XYZ file of N, CA and C in Angstrom:
246
model
N -11.155 -0.802 15.508
C -9.951 -1.606 15.419
C -10.250 -3.014 14.884
N -11.415 -3.185 14.251
C -11.749 -4.468 13.656
C -11.218 -4.593 12.231
N -10.571 -3.553 11.727
C -10.022 -3.598 10.377
C -8.919 -4.649 10.313
N -8.872 -5.405 9.204
C -7.827 -6.427 9.101
C -6.442 -5.807 9.048
N -5.509 -6.461 9.701
C -4.119 -6.018 9.631
C -3.562 -6.418 8.275
N -2.566 -5.700 7.759
C -1.995 -6.066 6.462
C -1.525 -7.515 6.412
N -0.983 -8.022 7.504
C -0.512 -9.407 7.505
C -1.677 -10.384 7.400
N -2.849 -10.027 7.953
C -4.018 -10.886 7.820
C -4.432 -10.974 6.359
N -4.424 -9.843 5.670
C -4.816 -9.798 4.276
C -3.855 -10.619 3.426
N -2.574 -10.507 3.688
C -1.583 -11.264 2.932
C -1.763 -12.757 3.161
N -2.012 -13.149 4.388
C -2.206 -14.567 4.708
C -3.463 -15.110 4.033
N -4.404 -14.224 3.722
C -5.642 -14.632 3.068
C -5.548 -14.575 1.545
N -4.349 -14.351 1.013
C -4.167 -14.321 -0.437
C -4.719 -15.598 -1.042
N -5.518 -15.454 -2.089
C -6.083 -16.615 -2.762
C -5.123 -17.112 -3.826
N -4.924 -18.426 -3.857
C -4.006 -19.037 -4.814
C -4.677 -20.231 -5.483
N -4.182 -20.550 -6.670
C -4.645 -21.727 -7.402
C -3.514 -22.754 -7.438
N -3.842 -23.959 -7.836
C -2.811 -24.991 -7.944
C -1.786 -24.628 -9.020
N -2.226 -23.941 -10.067
C -1.292 -23.503 -11.105
C -0.270 -22.523 -10.545
N -0.685 -21.699 -9.597
C 0.222 -20.728 -9.000
C 1.200 -21.372 -8.023
N 0.741 -22.346 -7.253
C 1.616 -22.942 -6.246
C 2.492 -24.054 -6.809
N 2.112 -24.611 -7.938
C 2.856 -25.712 -8.537
C 4.349 -25.421 -8.716
N 4.738 -24.312 -9.366
C 6.178 -24.057 -9.513
C 6.871 -23.771 -8.184
N 6.119 -23.264 -7.239
C 6.704 -22.931 -5.939
C 7.083 -24.188 -5.152
N 6.259 -25.230 -5.273
C 6.529 -26.461 -4.523
C 7.324 -27.487 -5.332
N 7.467 -27.251 -6.643
C 8.246 -28.167 -7.470
C 7.497 -29.430 -7.858
N 6.162 -29.359 -7.874
C 5.333 -30.485 -8.287
C 4.378 -30.010 -9.375
N 3.946 -30.925 -10.224
C 3.036 -30.542 -11.306
C 1.642 -30.234 -10.754
N 0.905 -29.469 -11.518
C -0.475 -29.153 -11.139
C -1.280 -30.452 -11.047
N -1.040 -31.371 -11.973
C -1.763 -32.641 -11.978
C -1.491 -33.439 -10.698
N -0.253 -33.451 -10.249
C 0.090 -34.147 -8.999
C -0.652 -33.506 -7.832
N -0.681 -32.173 -7.796
C -1.389 -31.480 -6.719
C -2.885 -31.765 -6.777
N -3.453 -31.855 -7.985
C -4.876 -32.202 -8.121
C -5.135 -33.594 -7.550
N -4.216 -34.519 -7.806
C -4.349 -35.876 -7.272
C -4.262 -35.863 -5.748
N -3.374 -35.028 -5.201
C -3.253 -34.922 -3.744
C -4.545 -34.398 -3.119
N -5.218 -33.473 -3.787
C -6.511 -32.973 -3.285
C -7.523 -34.115 -3.298
N -7.573 -34.828 -4.423
C -8.517 -35.949 -4.556
C -8.259 -37.022 -3.509
N -6.982 -37.280 -3.215
C -6.613 -38.316 -2.247
C -6.681 -37.849 -0.800
N -7.008 -36.571 -0.582
C -7.114 -36.047 0.780
C -5.786 -35.616 1.388
N -4.717 -35.583 0.597
C -3.411 -35.148 1.096
C -3.321 -33.627 1.179
N -4.159 -32.951 0.407
C -4.276 -31.486 0.460
C -5.723 -31.154 0.787
N -5.967 -30.020 1.438
C -7.342 -29.664 1.818
C -8.212 -29.350 0.604
N -9.497 -29.486 0.801
C -10.452 -29.066 -0.224
C -10.319 -27.549 -0.410
N -10.633 -27.041 -1.599
C -10.492 -25.600 -1.823
C -11.415 -24.779 -0.928
N -10.933 -23.596 -0.552
C -11.770 -22.667 0.210
C -12.889 -22.125 -0.674
N -12.579 -21.986 -1.956
C -13.541 -21.480 -2.933
C -13.517 -22.393 -4.150
N -14.433 -23.380 -4.195
C -14.449 -24.308 -5.325
C -14.694 -23.577 -6.641
N -14.001 -24.022 -7.655
C -14.166 -23.452 -8.990
C -15.319 -24.143 -9.699
N -15.288 -24.042 -10.987
C -16.337 -24.636 -11.813
C -16.679 -23.683 -12.936
N -17.204 -24.219 -13.997
C -17.566 -23.378 -15.123
C -16.370 -22.635 -15.710
N -15.227 -23.291 -15.745
C -14.024 -22.673 -16.300
C -13.196 -21.887 -15.308
N -13.635 -21.834 -14.061
C -12.890 -21.114 -13.022
C -12.131 -22.110 -12.142
N -10.900 -21.761 -11.814
C -10.058 -22.637 -11.000
C -10.485 -22.613 -9.535
N -10.255 -23.733 -8.855
C -10.424 -23.764 -7.400
C -9.426 -22.782 -6.792
N -9.800 -22.211 -5.638
C -8.904 -21.291 -4.953
C -8.806 -21.656 -3.480
N -7.603 -21.491 -2.958
C -7.320 -21.728 -1.541
C -6.754 -20.458 -0.948
N -7.030 -20.233 0.329
C -6.290 -19.199 1.053
C -4.886 -19.756 1.253
N -3.868 -18.927 1.080
C -2.485 -19.367 1.248
C -2.287 -19.978 2.622
N -2.884 -19.371 3.648
C -2.713 -19.890 5.015
C -3.387 -21.251 5.191
N -4.340 -21.588 4.334
C -5.019 -22.881 4.406
C -4.189 -23.984 3.759
N -3.639 -23.707 2.591
C -2.960 -24.754 1.823
C -1.475 -24.869 2.149
N -0.850 -23.785 2.607
C 0.599 -23.789 2.862
C 1.044 -24.894 3.817
N 0.385 -25.082 4.986
C 0.852 -26.137 5.901
C 0.854 -27.525 5.253
N -0.158 -27.827 4.461
C -0.208 -29.130 3.798
C 0.861 -29.230 2.714
N 1.085 -28.143 1.992
C 2.101 -28.148 0.939
C 3.504 -28.332 1.499
N 3.726 -27.888 2.726
C 5.047 -27.992 3.341
C 5.516 -29.451 3.407
N 4.582 -30.395 3.475
C 4.938 -31.816 3.513
C 5.569 -32.289 2.209
N 5.173 -31.649 1.101
C 5.567 -32.120 -0.218
C 6.547 -31.192 -0.933
N 6.686 -29.983 -0.434
C 7.525 -28.990 -1.111
C 8.982 -29.421 -1.101
N 9.651 -29.123 -2.173
C 11.068 -29.453 -2.292
C 11.932 -28.295 -1.806
N 11.278 -27.296 -1.219
C 11.976 -26.136 -0.652
C 11.093 -25.547 0.441
N 11.657 -24.646 1.232
C 10.896 -23.986 2.292
C 9.906 -22.999 1.668
N 8.672 -22.996 2.130
C 7.652 -22.099 1.584
C 7.532 -20.853 2.450
N 7.462 -19.689 1.823
C 7.350 -18.445 2.581
C 5.999 -18.324 3.271
N 5.972 -17.560 4.358
C 4.702 -17.331 5.056
C 3.744 -16.529 4.209
N 4.294 -15.639 3.390
C 3.476 -14.852 2.471
C 3.665 -15.409 1.068
N 2.573 -15.553 0.344
C 2.701 -16.019 -1.032
C 3.453 -14.951 -1.820
N 4.465 -15.341 -2.597
C 5.336 -14.354 -3.262
C 4.614 -13.286 -4.079
N 3.538 -13.631 -4.754
C 2.819 -12.634 -5.552
C 2.245 -11.529 -4.677
N 1.903 -11.864 -3.445
C 1.314 -10.873 -2.533
C 2.348 -9.824 -2.119
N 3.619 -10.157 -2.228
C 4.669 -9.218 -1.817
C 4.893 -8.135 -2.865
N 4.363 -8.321 -4.063
C 4.572 -7.371 -5.140
C 3.585 -6.215 -5.081
N 2.607 -6.295 -4.214
C 1.571 -5.249 -4.127
C 2.143 -3.998 -3.508
């Protein structure tokens, strides 16, 4: 019974700032500045070499809720299409 529940997997969906930008109504550049300024958490998986930083949705969502211009879903919308 140690297998992850489907809701655990969905909450662990990896997202980039490009993906969350339209959802929160802020530009990717603004979100990058928020990370630099400590308003958003550091990425769970730092990018580099042409790869984008990635966050678990459950990690970044609470911080994004402060800045979002709308209510953010518990599950990242792309994860619902699976």
